[in-house]
mmCIF file of C-alpha atoms in Angstrom:
data_model
loop_
_atom_site.group_PDB
_atom_site.id
_atom_site.type_symbol
_atom_site.label_atom_id
_atom_site.label_comp_id
_atom_site.label_asym_id
_atom_site.label_seq_id
_atom_site.Cartn_x
_atom_site.Cartn_y
_atom_site.Cartn_z
ATOM 1 C CA MET A 1 0.000 0.000 0.000
ATOM 2 C CA THR A 2 1.142 3.494 -0.774
ATOM 3 C CA ALA A 3 0.997 5.483 2.486
ATOM 4 C CA ARG A 4 1.654 4.094 5.953
ATOM 5 C CA PRO A 5 -1.108 6.155 7.674
ATOM 6 C CA ARG A 6 -3.621 4.767 5.188
ATOM 7 C CA VAL A 7 -2.404 1.235 5.847
ATOM 8 C CA TRP A 8 -3.046 1.688 9.558
ATOM 9 C CA ALA A 9 -6.423 3.261 8.806
ATOM 10 C CA LEU A 10 -7.393 0.257 6.673
ATOM 11 C CA LEU A 11 -6.295 -2.199 9.366
ATOM 12 C CA ALA A 12 -8.189 -0.229 12.012
ATOM 13 C CA HIS A 13 -11.267 -0.186 9.769
ATOM 14 C CA ALA A 14 -11.041 -3.958 9.347
ATOM 15 C CA ALA A 15 -10.655 -4.473 13.095
ATOM 16 C CA LEU A 16 -13.604 -2.250 14.030
ATOM 17 C CA THR A 17 -15.829 -3.816 11.361
ATOM 18 C CA GLN A 18 -15.263 -7.253 12.836
ATOM 19 C CA LEU A 19 -15.492 -5.982 16.433
ATOM 20 C CA ILE A 20 -18.985 -4.627 15.814
ATOM 21 C CA THR A 21 -20.075 -7.753 13.959
ATOM 22 C CA PHE A 22 -18.646 -10.187 16.475
ATOM 23 C CA VAL A 23 -20.227 -8.495 19.459
ATOM 24 C CA LEU A 24 -23.639 -7.970 17.859
ATOM 25 C CA ARG A 25 -24.091 -11.488 16.505
ATOM 26 C CA PRO A 26 -23.611 -13.396 19.784
ATOM 27 C CA ALA A 27 -25.553 -10.625 21.555
ATOM 28 C CA MET A 28 -28.431 -11.273 19.154
ATOM 29 C CA SER A 29 -28.202 -14.972 20.042
ATOM 30 C CA TYR A 30 -28.475 -14.119 23.726
ATOM 31 C CA ARG A 31 -31.412 -11.784 23.039
ATOM 32 C CA ALA A 32 -33.103 -14.573 21.040
ATOM 33 C CA LEU A 33 -32.610 -17.001 23.942
ATOM 34 C CA GLU A 34 -34.070 -14.380 26.261
ATOM 35 C CA LEU A 35 -37.091 -14.294 23.946
ATOM 36 C CA GLU A 36 -37.283 -18.111 24.329
ATOM 37 C CA VAL A 37 -36.329 -18.891 20.739
ATOM 38 C CA PRO A 38 -35.354 -22.624 20.576
ATOM 39 C CA ALA A 39 -31.599 -23.227 20.256
ATOM 40 C CA SER A 40 -32.164 -25.301 17.098
ATOM 41 C CA TRP A 41 -33.528 -22.144 15.390
ATOM 42 C CA LEU A 42 -30.467 -20.024 16.090
ATOM 43 C CA GLY A 43 -28.939 -21.260 12.831
ATOM 44 C CA LEU A 44 -31.777 -19.572 10.937
ATOM 45 C CA LEU A 45 -31.039 -16.309 12.749
ATOM 46 C CA SER A 46 -27.412 -16.746 11.701
ATOM 47 C CA GLY A 47 -28.495 -17.362 8.111
ATOM 48 C CA THR A 48 -30.367 -14.047 7.851
ATOM 49 C CA PHE A 49 -27.022 -12.274 8.307
ATOM 50 C CA ALA A 50 -25.990 -13.555 4.870
ATOM 51 C CA LEU A 51 -29.355 -13.535 3.087
ATOM 52 C CA VAL A 52 -29.343 -10.125 1.361
ATOM 53 C CA PRO A 53 -25.536 -10.066 0.888
ATOM 54 C CA LEU A 54 -25.858 -13.350 -1.004
ATOM 55 C CA VAL A 55 -27.744 -11.407 -3.690
ATOM 56 C CA LEU A 56 -25.716 -8.202 -3.478
ATOM 57 C CA ALA A 57 -22.156 -9.582 -3.270
ATOM 58 C CA LEU A 58 -21.416 -9.709 -7.013
ATOM 59 C CA PRO A 59 -22.986 -6.298 -7.762
ATOM 60 C CA ALA A 60 -20.946 -4.893 -4.871
ATOM 61 C CA GLY A 61 -17.760 -6.186 -6.494
ATOM 62 C CA HIS A 62 -18.662 -4.503 -9.782
ATOM 63 C CA VAL A 63 -19.345 -1.245 -7.921
ATOM 64 C CA VAL A 64 -15.957 -1.380 -6.179
ATOM 65 C CA ASP A 65 -14.178 -1.867 -9.526
ATOM 66 C CA ARG A 66 -16.045 1.117 -10.960
ATOM 67 C CA ILE A 67 -16.091 3.784 -8.261
ATOM 68 C CA GLY A 68 -13.284 2.765 -5.911
ATOM 69 C CA GLU A 69 -13.017 1.087 -2.555
ATOM 70 C CA ARG A 70 -13.467 4.048 -0.210
ATOM 71 C CA ARG A 71 -16.981 5.009 -1.345
ATOM 72 C CA VAL A 72 -18.243 1.470 -0.816
ATOM 73 C CA MET A 73 -16.496 1.399 2.570
ATOM 74 C CA VAL A 74 -18.315 4.580 3.609
ATOM 75 C CA ALA A 75 -21.676 3.098 2.618
ATOM 76 C CA GLY A 76 -20.996 -0.119 4.535
ATOM 77 C CA SER A 77 -19.965 1.818 7.644
ATOM 78 C CA LEU A 78 -23.104 3.936 7.524
ATOM 79 C CA LEU A 79 -25.188 0.756 7.395
ATOM 80 C CA MET A 80 -23.319 -0.498 10.476
ATOM 81 C CA CYS A 81 -24.718 2.509 12.345
ATOM 82 C CA ALA A 82 -28.173 1.687 10.983
ATOM 83 C CA ALA A 83 -27.909 -1.937 12.171
ATOM 84 C CA GLY A 84 -27.186 -0.808 15.721
ATOM 85 C CA ALA A 85 -30.149 1.574 15.615
ATOM 86 C CA VAL A 86 -32.484 -1.188 14.391
ATOM 87 C CA LEU A 87 -31.414 -3.533 17.200
ATOM 88 C CA LEU A 88 -31.837 -0.808 19.825
ATOM 89 C CA LEU A 89 -35.288 0.183 18.583
ATOM 90 C CA LEU A 90 -36.723 -3.147 17.400
ATOM 91 C CA GLY A 91 -34.523 -5.829 18.994
ATOM 92 C CA GLY A 92 -37.140 -6.700 21.605
ATOM 93 C CA SER A 93 -38.942 -8.924 19.102
ATOM 94 C CA VAL A 94 -37.914 -11.770 16.808
ATOM 95 C CA PRO A 95 -38.779 -9.829 13.599
ATOM 96 C CA GLY A 96 -36.670 -6.937 14.903
ATOM 97 C CA LEU A 97 -33.719 -9.265 15.496
ATOM 98 C CA LEU A 98 -34.095 -10.672 11.988
ATOM 99 C CA ALA A 99 -34.198 -7.157 10.506
ATOM 100 C CA GLY A 100 -31.126 -6.113 12.477
ATOM 101 C CA SER A 101 -29.270 -9.221 11.326
ATOM 102 C CA VAL A 102 -30.092 -8.502 7.667
ATOM 103 C CA VAL A 103 -28.912 -4.874 7.893
ATOM 104 C CA LEU A 104 -25.753 -5.933 9.744
ATOM 105 C CA GLY A 105 -24.966 -8.532 7.084
ATOM 106 C CA THR A 106 -25.401 -5.999 4.282
ATOM 107 C CA ALA A 107 -23.188 -3.482 6.109
ATOM 108 C CA HIS A 108 -20.520 -6.098 6.703
ATOM 109 C CA LEU A 109 -20.540 -7.021 3.006
ATOM 110 C CA GLY A 110 -19.966 -3.451 1.829
ATOM 111 C CA ALA A 111 -17.128 -2.838 4.252
ATOM 112 C CA VAL A 112 -15.377 -6.154 3.724
ATOM 113 C CA VAL A 113 -15.492 -6.399 -0.081
ATOM 114 C CA ALA A 114 -14.016 -2.886 -0.294
ATOM 115 C CA GLN A 115 -11.291 -3.706 2.244
ATOM 116 C CA GLN A 116 -10.280 -6.914 0.485
ATOM 117 C CA ALA A 117 -10.219 -5.292 -2.952
ATOM 118 C CA LEU A 118 -8.020 -2.513 -1.557
ATOM 119 C CA VAL A 119 -5.534 -5.044 -0.154
ATOM 120 C CA ALA A 120 -5.485 -6.943 -3.463
ATOM 121 C CA ASN A 121 -5.029 -3.788 -5.559
ATOM 122 C CA THR A 122 -2.183 -2.364 -3.471
ATOM 123 C CA SER A 123 -0.079 -5.485 -2.744
ATOM 124 C CA GLY A 124 2.529 -7.088 -5.000
ATOM 125 C CA SER A 125 1.979 -10.641 -6.207
ATOM 126 C CA GLY A 126 4.730 -12.143 -4.098
ATOM 127 C CA ARG A 127 3.407 -10.394 -0.981
ATOM 128 C CA MET A 128 -0.223 -11.524 -1.174
ATOM 129 C CA ASP A 129 -0.038 -14.167 1.584
ATOM 130 C CA THR A 130 1.659 -11.749 3.965
ATOM 131 C CA ALA A 131 -0.638 -8.812 3.082
ATOM 132 C CA PHE A 132 -3.813 -10.820 3.527
ATOM 133 C CA GLY A 133 -2.341 -12.418 6.640
ATOM 134 C CA TYR A 134 -1.913 -8.962 8.201
ATOM 135 C CA TYR A 135 -5.341 -7.865 7.003
ATOM 136 C CA THR A 136 -7.064 -10.898 8.470
ATOM 137 C CA PHE A 137 -4.929 -10.543 11.615
ATOM 138 C CA ALA A 138 -6.513 -7.119 12.101
ATOM 139 C CA ALA A 139 -9.923 -8.658 11.436
ATOM 140 C CA SER A 140 -9.220 -11.328 14.060
ATOM 141 C CA LEU A 141 -8.182 -8.609 16.496
ATOM 142 C CA GLY A 142 -11.651 -7.141 16.114
ATOM 143 C CA GLN A 143 -13.204 -10.587 16.427
ATOM 144 C CA ALA A 144 -11.373 -11.064 19.722
ATOM 145 C CA ALA A 145 -12.250 -7.618 21.072
ATOM 146 C CA GLY A 146 -15.937 -7.953 20.153
ATOM 147 C CA PRO A 147 -16.770 -10.832 22.509
ATOM 148 C CA GLY A 148 -14.657 -9.018 25.096
ATOM 149 C CA LEU A 149 -17.528 -6.540 25.378
ATOM 150 C CA ILE A 150 -19.738 -9.475 26.349
ATOM 151 C CA VAL A 151 -17.263 -10.264 29.119
ATOM 152 C CA LEU A 152 -17.460 -6.611 30.197
ATOM 153 C CA PHE A 153 -21.256 -6.349 30.194
ATOM 154 C CA GLY A 154 -22.289 -9.989 30.680
ATOM 155 C CA GLY A 155 -20.609 -10.702 33.990
ATOM 156 C CA SER A 156 -21.571 -13.957 35.655
ATOM 157 C CA GLN A 157 -25.057 -14.216 34.159
ATOM 158 C CA ALA A 158 -25.741 -17.093 31.790
ATOM 159 C CA ILE A 159 -27.811 -14.706 29.614
ATOM 160 C CA PRO A 160 -26.529 -11.104 29.891
ATOM 161 C CA ASP A 161 -28.337 -7.799 29.536
ATOM 162 C CA THR A 162 -27.880 -7.131 25.836
ATOM 163 C CA THR A 163 -29.089 -3.514 25.698
ATOM 164 C CA PRO A 164 -25.749 -2.002 26.860
ATOM 165 C CA ILE A 165 -23.976 -4.227 24.315
ATOM 166 C CA PHE A 166 -26.166 -2.889 21.497
ATOM 167 C CA GLN A 167 -25.524 0.679 22.682
ATOM 168 C CA GLY A 168 -21.753 0.241 22.821
ATOM 169 C CA ALA A 169 -21.608 -1.374 19.375
ATOM 170 C CA THR A 170 -23.635 1.481 17.861
ATOM 171 C CA ALA A 171 -21.245 4.059 19.325
ATOM 172 C CA ILE A 172 -18.275 2.182 17.828
ATOM 173 C CA ALA A 173 -20.076 2.093 14.459
ATOM 174 C CA VAL A 174 -20.117 5.908 14.454
ATOM 175 C CA VAL A 175 -16.320 5.873 14.916
ATOM 176 C CA LEU A 176 -16.061 3.357 12.042
ATOM 177 C CA PHE A 177 -18.054 5.680 9.783
ATOM 178 C CA ALA A 178 -15.701 8.583 10.529
ATOM 179 C CA LEU A 179 -12.650 6.397 9.914
ATOM 180 C CA SER A 180 -13.939 5.457 6.444
ATOM 181 C CA PHE A 181 -13.040 8.920 5.156
ATOM 182 C CA VAL A 182 -9.372 8.424 6.104
ATOM 183 C CA VAL A 183 -8.884 5.210 4.125
ATOM 184 C CA GLY A 184 -7.703 5.786 0.548
ATOM 185 C CA SER A 185 -8.498 3.888 -2.646
ATOM 186 C CA GLY A 186 -6.211 1.623 -4.650
ATOM 187 C CA GLY A 187 -3.443 3.243 -6.624
ATOM 188 C CA ALA A 188 -4.392 1.519 -9.901
ATOM 189 C CA PRO A 189 -6.786 3.397 -12.159
ATOM 190 C CA ARG A 190 -10.379 2.220 -12.315
ATOM 191 C CA ARG A 191 -10.912 -0.239 -15.153
ATOM 192 C CA PRO A 192 -14.656 -0.958 -15.268
ATOM 193 C CA GLU A 193 -14.391 -2.341 -18.778
ATOM 194 C CA ALA A 194 -12.068 -5.100 -17.512
ATOM 195 C CA ALA A 195 -14.722 -6.478 -15.208
ATOM 196 C CA GLU A 196 -17.219 -6.532 -18.052
ATOM 197 C CA ARG A 197 -14.729 -8.247 -20.367
ATOM 198 C CA VAL A 198 -13.666 -10.919 -17.896
ATOM 199 C CA GLY A 199 -16.962 -11.594 -16.150
ATOM 200 C CA VAL A 200 -17.875 -14.188 -13.563
ATOM 201 C CA ARG A 201 -17.797 -17.135 -15.987
ATOM 202 C CA THR A 202 -14.172 -16.479 -16.858
ATOM 203 C CA LEU A 203 -13.226 -16.282 -13.196
ATOM 204 C CA LEU A 204 -15.066 -19.524 -12.494
ATOM 205 C CA ARG A 205 -12.861 -21.268 -15.071
ATOM 206 C CA LEU A 206 -9.724 -20.592 -13.013
ATOM 207 C CA PRO A 207 -8.217 -24.009 -12.130
ATOM 208 C CA GLY A 208 -9.120 -25.105 -8.611
ATOM 209 C CA LEU A 209 -11.449 -22.174 -7.985
ATOM 210 C CA GLY A 210 -14.492 -24.326 -7.201
ATOM 211 C CA ARG A 211 -12.736 -26.354 -4.506
ATOM 212 C CA ALA A 212 -11.127 -23.241 -3.054
ATOM 213 C CA LEU A 213 -14.494 -21.459 -2.843
ATOM 214 C CA PHE A 214 -16.084 -24.535 -1.252
ATOM 215 C CA THR A 215 -13.339 -24.773 1.364
ATOM 216 C CA SER A 216 -13.586 -21.071 2.136
ATOM 217 C CA CYS A 217 -17.362 -21.277 2.508
ATOM 218 C CA VAL A 218 -17.301 -24.284 4.870
ATOM 219 C CA VAL A 219 -14.567 -22.748 7.041
ATOM 220 C CA LEU A 220 -16.455 -19.457 7.367
ATOM 221 C CA ALA A 221 -19.700 -21.297 8.128
ATOM 222 C CA ALA A 222 -17.860 -23.140 10.900
ATOM 223 C CA VAL A 223 -16.720 -19.798 12.335
ATOM 224 C CA ASP A 224 -20.339 -18.604 12.265
ATOM 225 C CA ILE A 225 -21.620 -21.756 13.905
ATOM 226 C CA SER A 226 -19.061 -21.531 16.702
ATOM 227 C CA LEU A 227 -19.995 -17.881 17.212
ATOM 228 C CA VAL A 228 -23.701 -18.708 17.504
ATOM 229 C CA TYR A 229 -23.641 -22.084 19.259
ATOM 230 C CA LEU A 230 -20.919 -21.594 21.863
ATOM 231 C CA PRO A 231 -23.258 -19.227 23.745
ATOM 232 C CA ALA A 232 -26.014 -21.838 23.400
ATOM 233 C CA LEU A 233 -23.627 -24.529 24.675
ATOM 234 C CA GLY A 234 -22.821 -22.334 27.660
ATOM 235 C CA ALA A 235 -26.507 -21.808 28.412
ATOM 236 C CA GLU A 236 -27.151 -25.574 28.222
ATOM 237 C CA ARG A 237 -24.240 -26.380 30.552
ATOM 238 C CA ASP A 238 -24.828 -23.370 32.826
ATOM 239 C CA ILE A 239 -21.469 -21.791 31.960
ATOM 240 C CA ALA A 240 -21.323 -18.074 32.743
ATOM 241 C CA SER A 241 -21.693 -15.803 29.729
ATOM 242 C CA GLY A 242 -18.478 -14.031 30.717
ATOM 243 C CA LEU A 243 -16.582 -17.313 30.450
ATOM 244 C CA ILE A 244 -18.146 -18.066 27.066
ATOM 245 C CA GLY A 245 -17.093 -14.599 25.939
ATOM 246 C CA ALA A 246 -13.556 -15.420 27.076
ATOM 247 C CA LEU A 247 -13.651 -18.641 25.024
ATOM 248 C CA LEU A 248 -14.704 -16.664 21.962
ATOM 249 C CA VAL A 249 -11.790 -14.310 22.612
ATOM 250 C CA LEU A 250 -9.441 -17.317 22.774
ATOM 251 C CA ARG A 251 -10.789 -18.620 19.469
ATOM 252 C CA ALA A 252 -10.232 -15.289 17.759
ATOM 253 C CA ALA A 253 -6.793 -14.807 19.374
ATOM 254 C CA ALA A 254 -5.664 -18.202 18.080
ATOM 255 C CA SER A 255 -6.798 -17.167 14.589
ATOM 256 C CA MET A 256 -4.743 -14.002 14.981
ATOM 257 C CA VAL A 257 -1.608 -16.021 15.689
ATOM 258 C CA SER A 258 -2.031 -18.243 12.635
ATOM 259 C CA ARG A 259 -2.689 -15.211 10.417
ATOM 260 C CA LEU A 260 0.228 -13.181 11.748
ATOM 261 C CA PHE A 261 2.645 -15.920 10.640
ATOM 262 C CA LEU A 262 0.672 -16.959 7.553
ATOM 263 C CA GLY A 263 3.300 -15.834 5.042
ATOM 264 C CA ARG A 264 6.032 -17.839 6.749
ATOM 265 C CA LEU A 265 3.847 -20.906 7.241
ATOM 266 C CA ALA A 266 2.715 -20.896 3.599
ATOM 267 C CA ALA A 267 6.294 -20.490 2.366
ATOM 268 C CA ARG A 268 7.492 -23.410 4.497
ATOM 269 C CA LEU A 269 4.616 -25.875 4.090
ATOM 270 C CA GLY A 270 3.015 -24.769 0.824
ATOM 271 C CA ARG A 271 -0.522 -23.419 0.609
ATOM 272 C CA ARG A 272 -2.247 -26.738 -0.032
ATOM 273 C CA ARG A 273 -0.603 -28.646 2.831
ATOM 274 C CA LEU A 274 -1.137 -25.753 5.218
ATOM 275 C CA LEU A 275 -4.795 -25.500 4.209
ATOM 276 C CA VAL A 276 -5.456 -29.228 4.709
ATOM 277 C CA LEU A 277 -3.711 -29.371 8.088
ATOM 278 C CA SER A 278 -5.496 -26.275 9.361
ATOM 279 C CA VAL A 279 -8.953 -27.530 8.373
ATOM 280 C CA LEU A 280 -8.339 -30.894 10.043
ATOM 281 C CA MET A 281 -7.087 -29.123 13.198
ATOM 282 C CA SER A 282 -10.258 -27.053 13.365
ATOM 283 C CA ALA A 283 -12.369 -30.193 12.932
ATOM 284 C CA ALA A 284 -10.594 -31.904 15.821
ATOM 285 C CA GLY A 285 -10.974 -28.823 18.007
ATOM 286 C CA LEU A 286 -14.723 -28.463 17.447
ATOM 287 C CA ALA A 287 -15.279 -32.193 17.985
ATOM 288 C CA ALA A 288 -13.478 -31.990 21.327
ATOM 289 C CA ALA A 289 -15.483 -28.894 22.302
ATOM 290 C CA ALA A 290 -18.711 -30.784 21.624
ATOM 291 C CA ALA A 291 -17.738 -33.498 24.115
ATOM 292 C CA PRO A 292 -18.669 -33.161 27.823
ATOM 293 C CA VAL A 293 -15.206 -31.998 28.874
ATOM 294 C CA PRO A 294 -14.023 -29.784 31.749
ATOM 295 C CA VAL A 295 -13.727 -26.056 31.086
ATOM 296 C CA TRP A 296 -9.922 -26.086 30.772
ATOM 297 C CA LEU A 297 -10.112 -28.754 28.060
ATOM 298 C CA LEU A 298 -12.945 -26.859 26.367
ATOM 299 C CA ALA A 299 -10.675 -23.799 26.268
ATOM 300 C CA THR A 300 -7.864 -25.887 24.720
ATOM 301 C CA ALA A 301 -10.207 -27.297 22.083
ATOM 302 C CA VAL A 302 -11.603 -23.874 21.167
ATOM 303 C CA THR A 303 -8.054 -22.507 20.868
ATOM 304 C CA ALA A 304 -7.034 -25.314 18.498
ATOM 305 C CA ALA A 305 -10.165 -24.794 16.422
ATOM 306 C CA GLY A 306 -9.492 -21.051 16.232
ATOM 307 C CA PHE A 307 -5.918 -21.566 15.037
ATOM 308 C CA GLY A 308 -7.084 -23.844 12.226
ATOM 309 C CA LEU A 309 -10.073 -21.699 11.234
ATOM 310 C CA GLY A 310 -7.820 -18.656 10.914
ATOM 311 C CA VAL A 311 -5.909 -20.023 7.915
ATOM 312 C CA GLY A 312 -8.555 -20.825 5.289
ATOM 313 C CA GLN A 313 -9.855 -17.330 4.568
ATOM 314 C CA PRO A 314 -6.573 -15.434 3.935
ATOM 315 C CA LEU A 315 -5.086 -18.292 1.904
ATOM 316 C CA THR A 316 -8.032 -18.393 -0.498
ATOM 317 C CA MET A 317 -8.074 -14.576 -0.655
ATOM 318 C CA SER A 318 -4.400 -14.295 -1.608
ATOM 319 C CA TRP A 319 -4.628 -17.084 -4.186
ATOM 320 C CA LEU A 320 -7.705 -15.552 -5.822
ATOM 321 C CA ALA A 321 -6.169 -12.055 -5.787
ATOM 322 C CA GLU A 322 -3.075 -13.383 -7.603
ATOM 323 C CA SER A 323 -5.168 -15.278 -10.141
ATOM 324 C CA ALA A 324 -7.673 -12.519 -11.033
ATOM 325 C CA PRO A 325 -6.787 -10.041 -13.808
ATOM 326 C CA ALA A 326 -5.969 -6.485 -12.718
ATOM 327 C CA GLY A 327 -9.054 -4.286 -12.600
ATOM 328 C CA THR A 328 -11.358 -7.173 -11.644
ATOM 329 C CA ARG A 329 -10.186 -7.927 -8.125
ATOM 330 C CA GLY A 330 -13.236 -6.329 -6.550
ATOM 331 C CA LEU A 331 -15.334 -8.736 -8.608
ATOM 332 C CA ALA A 332 -13.061 -11.642 -7.656
ATOM 333 C CA MET A 333 -13.311 -10.847 -3.936
ATOM 334 C CA SER A 334 -17.075 -10.489 -4.215
ATOM 335 C CA LEU A 335 -17.268 -13.866 -5.988
ATOM 336 C CA ARG A 336 -15.542 -15.448 -3.004
ATOM 337 C CA LEU A 337 -17.893 -13.590 -0.672
ATOM 338 C CA THR A 338 -20.890 -14.838 -2.660
ATOM 339 C CA GLY A 339 -19.794 -18.426 -2.051
ATOM 340 C CA ASN A 340 -19.188 -17.620 1.604
ATOM 341 C CA ARG A 341 -22.597 -16.010 2.004
ATOM 342 C CA ALA A 342 -24.254 -18.997 0.328
ATOM 343 C CA GLY A 343 -22.591 -21.210 2.905
ATOM 344 C CA GLN A 344 -23.650 -18.871 5.710
ATOM 345 C CA VAL A 345 -27.268 -19.073 4.561
ATOM 346 C CA VAL A 346 -27.425 -22.825 3.909
ATOM 347 C CA VAL A 347 -24.925 -24.511 6.233
ATOM 348 C CA PRO A 348 -25.957 -23.224 9.697
ATOM 349 C CA GLY A 349 -29.643 -23.906 9.092
ATOM 350 C CA ALA A 350 -28.922 -27.326 7.592
ATOM 351 C CA VAL A 351 -26.611 -28.269 10.449
ATOM 352 C CA GLY A 352 -29.206 -27.077 12.956
ATOM 353 C CA LEU A 353 -31.871 -29.260 11.339
ATOM 354 C CA VAL A 354 -29.590 -32.297 11.109
ATOM 355 C CA ALA A 355 -28.636 -31.939 14.755
ATOM 356 C CA ALA A 356 -32.162 -31.075 15.963
ATOM 357 C CA GLY A 357 -32.747 -32.690 19.334
ATOM 358 C CA LEU A 358 -29.018 -33.083 20.000
ATOM 359 C CA GLY A 359 -28.556 -29.554 21.328
ATOM 360 C CA ALA A 360 -25.657 -27.199 20.741
ATOM 361 C CA ALA A 361 -23.105 -29.985 21.266
ATOM 362 C CA GLY A 362 -24.684 -31.960 18.425
ATOM 363 C CA VAL A 363 -24.464 -28.963 16.105
ATOM 364 C CA LEU A 364 -20.762 -28.500 16.898
ATOM 365 C CA PHE A 365 -20.062 -32.193 16.327
ATOM 366 C CA VAL A 366 -21.840 -32.229 12.946
ATOM 367 C CA THR A 367 -19.864 -29.112 11.986
ATOM 368 C CA ALA A 368 -16.618 -30.854 12.952
ATOM 369 C CA ALA A 369 -17.537 -33.801 10.720
ATOM 370 C CA GLY A 370 -18.190 -31.424 7.804
ATOM 371 C CA LEU A 371 -14.806 -29.772 8.305
ATOM 372 C CA ALA A 372 -13.049 -33.143 8.350
ATOM 373 C CA TRP A 373 -14.695 -34.041 5.036
ATOM 374 C CA THR A 374 -13.704 -30.644 3.591
ATOM 375 C CA GLY A 375 -10.100 -31.187 4.693
ATOM 376 C CA PHE A 376 -10.091 -34.530 2.908
ATOM 377 C CA LEU A 377 -11.362 -32.905 -0.317
ATOM 378 C CA ALA A 378 -8.843 -30.069 -0.027
ATOM 379 C CA ARG A 379 -5.989 -32.522 -0.685
ATOM 380 C CA LYS A 380 -6.628 -32.060 -4.430
ATOM 381 C CA LEU A 381 -6.573 -28.258 -4.377
ATOM 382 C CA SER A 382 -4.033 -26.438 -6.567
ATOM 383 C CA VAL A 383 -3.537 -23.213 -4.656
ATOM 384 C CA ASP A 384 0.253 -23.083 -4.335
ATOM 385 C CA ARG A 385 2.055 -20.174 -5.965
ATOM 386 C CA PRO A 386 3.314 -20.547 -9.503
ATOM 387 C CA ALA A 387 7.042 -21.224 -9.651
ATOM 388 C CA GLN A 388 7.834 -17.793 -11.092
ATOM 389 C CA ASP A 389 6.432 -16.040 -8.009
#
């Protein structure tokens, strides 16, 4: 990236975006439990987060390639403020929670697709793994800090008072909106005609893209499921909400560690081997968390799962950014986000239905099995760098 202050502004924007999202989503789960929504239906609440973005992701990528990253970032940040307002005003009912989740998902899409396109457009080919590792490290920092607000406001109650959490997240969203005006756009000139010429079909023909998108979508769905069902697991086992918040912080912190050293790990192990090992580690961690284990072992399992889940997203981002033609990287990032959003809509609800009657532990175990299968399929991925890089 061109200017160091703008780099820090982008990383701060990424961190705050995830902080707001990762405090509001578990808080919505707690509010839903307070409204006596069955735990098996929490997956549907999670799915509404990705419903509208599933339709808007590709158009958002085209918009980024046409008008630049910063304008889309501003719009996404403004919608973050709107999501907090909806939850404060209407979050006392299930329809209000669903509406807040939809607005939050749309806001998150606008902010994230612009951030990722900016990283791709301002990083050299040989630096993609490191650049996206740092970017997702900042995102993980926000993911760790978000649940920390639950620790602050939740205390020892199994189901905390969520109103102060909604208020705090809305205030942070206003800061995010102001920060959007500091972040610059990519140095390359806008090339809208390139996106039209290449198109989605051409991108879909990239070798290995389908498997990479599938892996990315399953890994992100697993992150979502852990975010939604760890609070439900705590409520079932009478674990204090503050402790569950601390476990979510551990999960995100472990992802931060794996992302901080992503460039070195990928260079030493190769992208494909690193991807397979990380997915299998996350599967083992979630399976152990689903078992009736003591809290210290639960913390160890969540940490292992977080380390593994932290690798899949930046690796697929950097590979796709290297493979996409210049001028179409906003479209390429939005294509990946479309697959992710499809997984966020379908997978949590499907897992919840499959595990109906088994409780939160059953959902986590089914998710672990899906990750193990994905890790097995990922053995045939071709995501390592070309020799000339």
